[in-house]
Tab-separated table of C-alpha atoms in Angstrom:
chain	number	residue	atom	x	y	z
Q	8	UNK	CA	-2.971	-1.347	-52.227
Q	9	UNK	CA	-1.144	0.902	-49.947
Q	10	UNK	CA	-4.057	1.112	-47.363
Q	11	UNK	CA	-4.001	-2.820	-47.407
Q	12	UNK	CA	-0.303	-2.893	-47.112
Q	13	UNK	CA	-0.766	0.102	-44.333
Q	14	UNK	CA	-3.074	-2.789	-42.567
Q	15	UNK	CA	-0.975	-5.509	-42.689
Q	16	UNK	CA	1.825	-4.053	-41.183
Q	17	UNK	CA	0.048	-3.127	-37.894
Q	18	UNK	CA	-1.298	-6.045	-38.096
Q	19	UNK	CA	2.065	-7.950	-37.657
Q	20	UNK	CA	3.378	-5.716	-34.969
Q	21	UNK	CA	0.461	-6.218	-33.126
Q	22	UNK	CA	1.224	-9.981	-33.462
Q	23	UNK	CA	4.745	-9.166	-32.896
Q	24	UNK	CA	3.863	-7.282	-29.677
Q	25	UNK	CA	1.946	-10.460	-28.036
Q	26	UNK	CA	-1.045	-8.061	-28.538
Q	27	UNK	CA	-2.985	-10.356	-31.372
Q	28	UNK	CA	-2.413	-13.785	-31.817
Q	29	UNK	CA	-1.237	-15.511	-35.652
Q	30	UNK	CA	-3.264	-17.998	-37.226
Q	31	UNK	CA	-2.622	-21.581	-35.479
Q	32	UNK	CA	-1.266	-20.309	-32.647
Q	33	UNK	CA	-2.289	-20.954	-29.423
Q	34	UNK	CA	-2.577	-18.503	-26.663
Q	35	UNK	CA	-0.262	-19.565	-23.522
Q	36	UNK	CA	-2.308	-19.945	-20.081
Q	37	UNK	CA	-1.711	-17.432	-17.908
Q	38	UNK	CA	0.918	-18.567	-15.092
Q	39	UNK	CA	-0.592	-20.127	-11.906
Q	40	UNK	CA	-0.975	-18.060	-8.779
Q	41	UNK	CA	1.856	-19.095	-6.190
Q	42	UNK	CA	0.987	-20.158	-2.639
Q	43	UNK	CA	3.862	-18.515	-1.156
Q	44	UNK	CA	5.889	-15.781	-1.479
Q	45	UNK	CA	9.171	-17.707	-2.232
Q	46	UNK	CA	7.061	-18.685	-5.685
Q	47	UNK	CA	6.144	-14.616	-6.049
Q	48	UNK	CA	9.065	-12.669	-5.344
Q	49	UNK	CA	11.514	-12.548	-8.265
Q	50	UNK	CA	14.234	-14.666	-8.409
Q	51	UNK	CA	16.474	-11.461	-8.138
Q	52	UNK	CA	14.852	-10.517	-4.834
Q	53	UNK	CA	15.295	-14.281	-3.554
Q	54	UNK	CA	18.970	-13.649	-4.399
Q	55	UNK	CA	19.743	-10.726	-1.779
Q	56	UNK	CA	18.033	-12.624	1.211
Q	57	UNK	CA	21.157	-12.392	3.273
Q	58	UNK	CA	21.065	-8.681	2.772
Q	59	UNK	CA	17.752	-7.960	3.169
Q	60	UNK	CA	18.299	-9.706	6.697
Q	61	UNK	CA	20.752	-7.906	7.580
Q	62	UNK	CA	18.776	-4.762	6.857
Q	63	UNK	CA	16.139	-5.414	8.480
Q	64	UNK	CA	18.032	-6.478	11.251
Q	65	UNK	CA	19.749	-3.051	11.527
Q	66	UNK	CA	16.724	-1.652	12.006
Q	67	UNK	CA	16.215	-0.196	8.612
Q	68	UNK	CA	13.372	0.274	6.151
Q	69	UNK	CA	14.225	-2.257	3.109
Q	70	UNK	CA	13.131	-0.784	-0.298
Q	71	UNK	CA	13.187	-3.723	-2.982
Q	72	UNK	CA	12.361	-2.201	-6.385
Q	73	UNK	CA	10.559	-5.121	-9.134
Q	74	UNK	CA	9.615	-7.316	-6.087
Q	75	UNK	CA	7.735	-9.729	-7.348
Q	76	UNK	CA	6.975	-11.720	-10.643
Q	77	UNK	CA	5.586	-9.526	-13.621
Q	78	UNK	CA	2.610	-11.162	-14.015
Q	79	UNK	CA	1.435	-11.092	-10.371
Q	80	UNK	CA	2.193	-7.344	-10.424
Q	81	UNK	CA	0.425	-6.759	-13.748
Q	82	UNK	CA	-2.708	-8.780	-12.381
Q	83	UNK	CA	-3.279	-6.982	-9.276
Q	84	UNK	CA	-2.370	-3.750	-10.215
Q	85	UNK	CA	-4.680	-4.264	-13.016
Q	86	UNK	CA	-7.402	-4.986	-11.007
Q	87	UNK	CA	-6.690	-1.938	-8.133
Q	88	UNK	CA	-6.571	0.081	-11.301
Q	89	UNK	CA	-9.873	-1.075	-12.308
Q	90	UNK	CA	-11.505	-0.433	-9.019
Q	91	UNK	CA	-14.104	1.983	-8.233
Q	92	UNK	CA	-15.373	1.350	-4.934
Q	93	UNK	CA	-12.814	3.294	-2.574
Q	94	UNK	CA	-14.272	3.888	0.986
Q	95	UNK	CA	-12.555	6.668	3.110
Q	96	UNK	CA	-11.021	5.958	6.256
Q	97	UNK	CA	-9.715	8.916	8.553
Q	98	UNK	CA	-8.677	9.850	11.925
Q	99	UNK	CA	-8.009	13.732	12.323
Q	100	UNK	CA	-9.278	13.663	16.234
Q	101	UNK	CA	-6.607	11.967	17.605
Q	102	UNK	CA	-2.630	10.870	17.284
Q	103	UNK	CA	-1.721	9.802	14.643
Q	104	UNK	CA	-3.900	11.861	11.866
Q	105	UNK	CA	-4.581	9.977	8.711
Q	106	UNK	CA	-6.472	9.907	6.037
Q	107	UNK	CA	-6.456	7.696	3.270
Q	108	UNK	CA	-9.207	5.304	0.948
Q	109	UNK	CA	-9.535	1.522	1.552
Q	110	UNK	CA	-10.900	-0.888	-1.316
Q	111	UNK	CA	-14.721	-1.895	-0.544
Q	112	UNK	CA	-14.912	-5.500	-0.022
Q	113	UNK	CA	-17.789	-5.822	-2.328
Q	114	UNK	CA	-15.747	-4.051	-4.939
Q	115	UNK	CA	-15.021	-6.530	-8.231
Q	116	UNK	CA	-11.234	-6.043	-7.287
Q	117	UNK	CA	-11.956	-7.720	-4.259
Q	118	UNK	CA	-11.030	-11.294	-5.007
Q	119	UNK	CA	-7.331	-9.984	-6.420
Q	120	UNK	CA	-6.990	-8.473	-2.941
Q	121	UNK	CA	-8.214	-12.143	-1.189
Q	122	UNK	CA	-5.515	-13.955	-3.317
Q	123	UNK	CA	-3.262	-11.762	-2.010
Q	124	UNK	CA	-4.253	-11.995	1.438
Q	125	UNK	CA	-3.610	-15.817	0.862
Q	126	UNK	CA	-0.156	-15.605	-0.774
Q	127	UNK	CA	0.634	-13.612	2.077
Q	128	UNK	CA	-0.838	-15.301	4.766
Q	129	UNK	CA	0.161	-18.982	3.529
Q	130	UNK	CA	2.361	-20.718	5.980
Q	131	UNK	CA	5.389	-20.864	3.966
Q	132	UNK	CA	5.393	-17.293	3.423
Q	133	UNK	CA	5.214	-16.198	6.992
Q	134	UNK	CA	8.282	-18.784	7.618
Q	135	UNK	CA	10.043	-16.396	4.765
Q	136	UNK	CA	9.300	-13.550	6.724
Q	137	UNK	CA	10.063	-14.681	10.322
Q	138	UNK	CA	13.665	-16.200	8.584
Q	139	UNK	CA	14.306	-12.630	6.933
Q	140	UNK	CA	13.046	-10.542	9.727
Q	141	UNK	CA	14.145	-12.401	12.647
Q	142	UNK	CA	10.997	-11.778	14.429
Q	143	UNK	CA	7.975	-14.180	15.070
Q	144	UNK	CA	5.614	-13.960	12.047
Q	145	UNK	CA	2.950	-16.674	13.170
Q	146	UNK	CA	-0.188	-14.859	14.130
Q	147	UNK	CA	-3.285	-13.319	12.260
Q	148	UNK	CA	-1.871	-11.186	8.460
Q	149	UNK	CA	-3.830	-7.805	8.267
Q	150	UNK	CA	-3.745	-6.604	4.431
Q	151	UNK	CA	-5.947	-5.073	2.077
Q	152	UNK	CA	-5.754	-2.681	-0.718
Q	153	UNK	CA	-4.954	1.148	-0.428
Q	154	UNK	CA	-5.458	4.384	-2.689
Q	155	UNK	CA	-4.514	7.875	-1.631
Q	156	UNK	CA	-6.197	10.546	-3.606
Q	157	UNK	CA	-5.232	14.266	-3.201
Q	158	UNK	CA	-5.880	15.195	-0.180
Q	159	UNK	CA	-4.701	12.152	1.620
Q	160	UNK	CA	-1.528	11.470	4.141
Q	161	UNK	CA	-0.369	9.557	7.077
Q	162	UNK	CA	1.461	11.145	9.891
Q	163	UNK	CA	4.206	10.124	11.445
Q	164	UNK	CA	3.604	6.902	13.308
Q	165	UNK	CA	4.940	3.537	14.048
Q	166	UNK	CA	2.918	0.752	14.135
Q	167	UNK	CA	4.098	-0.995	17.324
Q	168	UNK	CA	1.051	-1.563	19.176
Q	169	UNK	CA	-1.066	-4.630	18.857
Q	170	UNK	CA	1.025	-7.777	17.716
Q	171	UNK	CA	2.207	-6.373	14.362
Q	172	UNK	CA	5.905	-7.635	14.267
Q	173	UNK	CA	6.981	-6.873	10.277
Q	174	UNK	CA	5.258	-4.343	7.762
Q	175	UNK	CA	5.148	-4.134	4.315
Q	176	UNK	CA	3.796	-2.005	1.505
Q	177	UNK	CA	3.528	-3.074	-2.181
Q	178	UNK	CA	3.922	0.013	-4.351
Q	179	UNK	CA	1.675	-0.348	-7.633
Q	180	UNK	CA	1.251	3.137	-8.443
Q	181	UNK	CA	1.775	3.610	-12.414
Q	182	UNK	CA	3.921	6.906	-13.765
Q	183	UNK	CA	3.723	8.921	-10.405
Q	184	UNK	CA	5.080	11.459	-10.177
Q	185	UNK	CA	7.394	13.155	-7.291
Q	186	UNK	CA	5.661	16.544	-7.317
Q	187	UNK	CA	2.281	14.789	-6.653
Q	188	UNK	CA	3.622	13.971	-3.123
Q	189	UNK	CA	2.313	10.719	-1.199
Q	190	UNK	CA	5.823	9.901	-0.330
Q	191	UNK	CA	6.738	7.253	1.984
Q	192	UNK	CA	9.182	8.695	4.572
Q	193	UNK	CA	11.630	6.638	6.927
Q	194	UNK	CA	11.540	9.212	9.723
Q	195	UNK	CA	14.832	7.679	11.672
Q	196	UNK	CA	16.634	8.654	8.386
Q	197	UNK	CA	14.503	11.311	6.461
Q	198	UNK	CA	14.637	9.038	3.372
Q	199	UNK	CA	11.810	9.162	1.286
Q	200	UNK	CA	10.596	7.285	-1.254
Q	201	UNK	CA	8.689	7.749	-4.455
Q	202	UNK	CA	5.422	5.429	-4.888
Q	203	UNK	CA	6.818	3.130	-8.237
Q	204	UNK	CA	4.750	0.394	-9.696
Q	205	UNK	CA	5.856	-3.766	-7.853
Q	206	UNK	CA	8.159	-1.783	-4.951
Q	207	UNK	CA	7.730	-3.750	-2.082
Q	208	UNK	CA	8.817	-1.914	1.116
Q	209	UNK	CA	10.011	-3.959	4.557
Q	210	UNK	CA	10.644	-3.537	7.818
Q	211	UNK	CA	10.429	-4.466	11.624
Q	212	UNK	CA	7.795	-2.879	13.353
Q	213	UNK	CA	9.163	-0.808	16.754
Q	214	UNK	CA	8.825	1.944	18.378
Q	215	UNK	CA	11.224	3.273	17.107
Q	216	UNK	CA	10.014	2.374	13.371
Q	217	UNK	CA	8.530	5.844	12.350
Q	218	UNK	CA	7.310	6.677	9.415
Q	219	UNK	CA	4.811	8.708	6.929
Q	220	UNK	CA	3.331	9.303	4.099
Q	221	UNK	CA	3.153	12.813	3.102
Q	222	UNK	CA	-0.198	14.636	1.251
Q	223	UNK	CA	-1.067	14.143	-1.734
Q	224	UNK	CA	-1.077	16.892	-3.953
Q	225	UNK	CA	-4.020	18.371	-5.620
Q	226	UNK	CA	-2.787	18.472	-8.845
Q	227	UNK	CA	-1.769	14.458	-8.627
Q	228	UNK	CA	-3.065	12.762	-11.827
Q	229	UNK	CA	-2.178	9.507	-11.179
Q	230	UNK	CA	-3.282	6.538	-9.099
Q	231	UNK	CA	-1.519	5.752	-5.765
Q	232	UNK	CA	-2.254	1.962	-5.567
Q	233	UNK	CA	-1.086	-0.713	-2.878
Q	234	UNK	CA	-0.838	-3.440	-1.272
Q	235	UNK	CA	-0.321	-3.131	2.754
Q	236	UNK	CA	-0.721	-5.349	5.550
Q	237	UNK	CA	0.941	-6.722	8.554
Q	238	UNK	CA	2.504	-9.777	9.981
Q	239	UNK	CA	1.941	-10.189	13.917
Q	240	UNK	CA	3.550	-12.621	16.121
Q	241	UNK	CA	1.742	-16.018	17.479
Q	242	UNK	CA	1.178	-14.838	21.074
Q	243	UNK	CA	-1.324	-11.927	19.649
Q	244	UNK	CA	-4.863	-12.658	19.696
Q	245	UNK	CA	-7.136	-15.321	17.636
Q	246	UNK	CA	-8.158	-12.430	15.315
Q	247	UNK	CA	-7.092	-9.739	14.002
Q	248	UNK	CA	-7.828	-6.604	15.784
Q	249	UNK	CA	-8.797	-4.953	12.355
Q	250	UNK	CA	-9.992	-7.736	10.022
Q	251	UNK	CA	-8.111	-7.560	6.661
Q	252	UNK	CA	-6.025	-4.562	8.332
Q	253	UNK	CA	-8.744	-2.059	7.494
Q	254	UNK	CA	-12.723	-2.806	8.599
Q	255	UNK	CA	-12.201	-0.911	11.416
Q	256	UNK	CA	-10.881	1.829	10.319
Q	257	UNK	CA	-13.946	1.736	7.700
Q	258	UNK	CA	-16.212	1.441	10.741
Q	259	UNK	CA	-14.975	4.334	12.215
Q	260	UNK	CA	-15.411	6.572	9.437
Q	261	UNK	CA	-19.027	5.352	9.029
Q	262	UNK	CA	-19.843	6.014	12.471
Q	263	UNK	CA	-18.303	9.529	12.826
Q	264	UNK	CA	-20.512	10.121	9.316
Q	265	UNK	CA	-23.832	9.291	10.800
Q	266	UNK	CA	-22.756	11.427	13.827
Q	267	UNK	CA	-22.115	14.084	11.740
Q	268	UNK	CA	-24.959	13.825	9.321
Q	269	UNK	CA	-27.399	13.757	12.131
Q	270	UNK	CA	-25.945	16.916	13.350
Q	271	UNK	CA	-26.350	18.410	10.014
Q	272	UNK	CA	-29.927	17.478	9.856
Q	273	UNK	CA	-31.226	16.123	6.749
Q	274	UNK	CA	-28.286	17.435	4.795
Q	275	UNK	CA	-26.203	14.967	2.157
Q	276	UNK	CA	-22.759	14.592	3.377
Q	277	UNK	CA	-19.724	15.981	1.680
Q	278	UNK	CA	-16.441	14.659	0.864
Q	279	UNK	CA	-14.225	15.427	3.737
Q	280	UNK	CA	-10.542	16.497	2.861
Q	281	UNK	CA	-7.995	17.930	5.271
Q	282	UNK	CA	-8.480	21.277	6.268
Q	283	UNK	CA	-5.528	23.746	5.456
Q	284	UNK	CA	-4.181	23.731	9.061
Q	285	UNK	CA	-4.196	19.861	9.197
Q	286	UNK	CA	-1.682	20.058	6.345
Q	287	UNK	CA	0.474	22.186	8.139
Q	288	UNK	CA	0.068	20.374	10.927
Q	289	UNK	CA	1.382	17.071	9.189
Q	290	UNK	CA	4.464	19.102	7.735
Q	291	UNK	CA	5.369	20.139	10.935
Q	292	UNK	CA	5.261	16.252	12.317
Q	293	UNK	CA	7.366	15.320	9.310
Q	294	UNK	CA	9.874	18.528	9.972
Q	295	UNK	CA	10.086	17.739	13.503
Q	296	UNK	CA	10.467	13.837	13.110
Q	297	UNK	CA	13.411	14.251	10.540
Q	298	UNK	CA	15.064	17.244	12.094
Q	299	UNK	CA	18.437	15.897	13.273
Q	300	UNK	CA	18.876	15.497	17.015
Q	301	UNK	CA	21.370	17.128	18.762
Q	302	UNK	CA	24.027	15.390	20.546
Q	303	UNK	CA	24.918	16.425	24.570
């Protein structure tokens, strides 16, 4: 009797938990997908609008910790989690050096990424943007979904070129940890922030808009997942430069591949990580970029 008795208890926490589902109950449909951001963000977040203006208005990097609805956040960092096609993209030739991986668009997290790219895009969310940011929000969105595995960073840079007019990054990185690195730094301040799962990050794109993301460690045993993309302002062009923010980026890397697997010969190709002195050569950037200036 015990083992049965054993049984029935987990059985009723599990029921308790949401996990299992009593007899004659029904199980609730999951909650509809918004169309715009003023349906995702939490109630909370909708709350501190005035601030968040105002933030972003001082030029400043806005950091908004459980961003949007539960759910949502579950869902797509469910399906990031679950994703296994991650295509490099680098750039160690030229300024700024990156490196990072990019989700493959024929990846089954794919369609998780397109609703996002909607909710994003959808009129009434850029209007949320442009009335929070100040700045013109009407052209082509560039998002898709990141991972950085050890190895991976993003030198200081700004973003400023092209039409992008307001940036954004949603955190959805589970349990990582500090000491794996792949911080995002606000260079004009030297803040840094820790990758937490549904932090949504903000802010204007300038020149003067630096940031980073620093390597990530080899010892990192988590996932860093996201969300990133950019707004761009009506007068840009039709399309975006880089469609969904990342192709060519992807393209890149797949042409300086073949290049370098036809000078190799026949060879297979390796996994390319940053070479020691690269990794210096990002610290330095970050040193030098949040080194305080002096004043005449």
């Amino acid at each position: 009797m015990g083992s049965l008795d054993a049984l029935a208890a987990t059985v009723a926490g599990l029921v308790a938990e949401g996990l299992l589902v009593g007899e004659g109950e029904t199980v609730a449909a999951p909650a509809a997908w918004p169309t715009s951001l003023a349906d995702a963000l939490d109630p909370a977040v909708l709350a501190r609008q005035d601030d968040i203006a105002a933030q972003l208005a001082a030029g400043r990097a806005v950091v908004i910790r459980d961003a949007m609805r539960r759910d949502l956040a579950e869902r797509v960092g469910a399906a990031l989690d679950a994703a296994a096609r991650w295509r490099a993209v680098e750039a160690f030739g030229r300024s700024p050096h990156y490196r990072h991986h990019v989700l493959d668009e024929d990846d089954p997290a794919s369609p998780a990424v397109a609703d996002c790219r909607a909710l994003f895009g959808a009129a009434a969310s850029r209007d949320l943007a442009a009335a929070l940011s100040g700045r013109d929000c009407g052209g082509p969105l560039e998002l898709g979904a990141t991972r950085y595995v050890p190895g991976d960073f993003a030198a200081p840079h700004a973003d400023h070129k092209l039409a992008r007019t307001v940036a954004f990054v949603w955190h959805l990185a589970r349990g990582w940890d500090a000491s794996w690195g792949g911080q995002f730094v606000w260079c004009p301040s030297g803040a840094q922030v820790v990758p937490s799962f549904n932090t949504l990050i903000v802010f204007n794109v300038a020149a003067e808009t630096v940031h980073a993301v620093t390597p990530v460690s080899p010892y990192a045993r988590g996932k860093r997942l996201g969300v990133t993309g950019w707004w761009s302002h009506a007068a840009g062009l039709a399309d975006p430069p880089e469609p969904a923010g990342f192709a060519l980026g992807r393209r890149r890397g797949e042409l300086w591949r073949a290049a370098a697997g036809a000078r190799r010969g026949a060879r297979p190709a390796r996994a390319v990580t940053p070479a020691p002195s690269i990794e210096r050569g990002v610290e330095h950037h970050l040193q030098t970029s949040l080194k305080p200036r002096s004043t005449p």
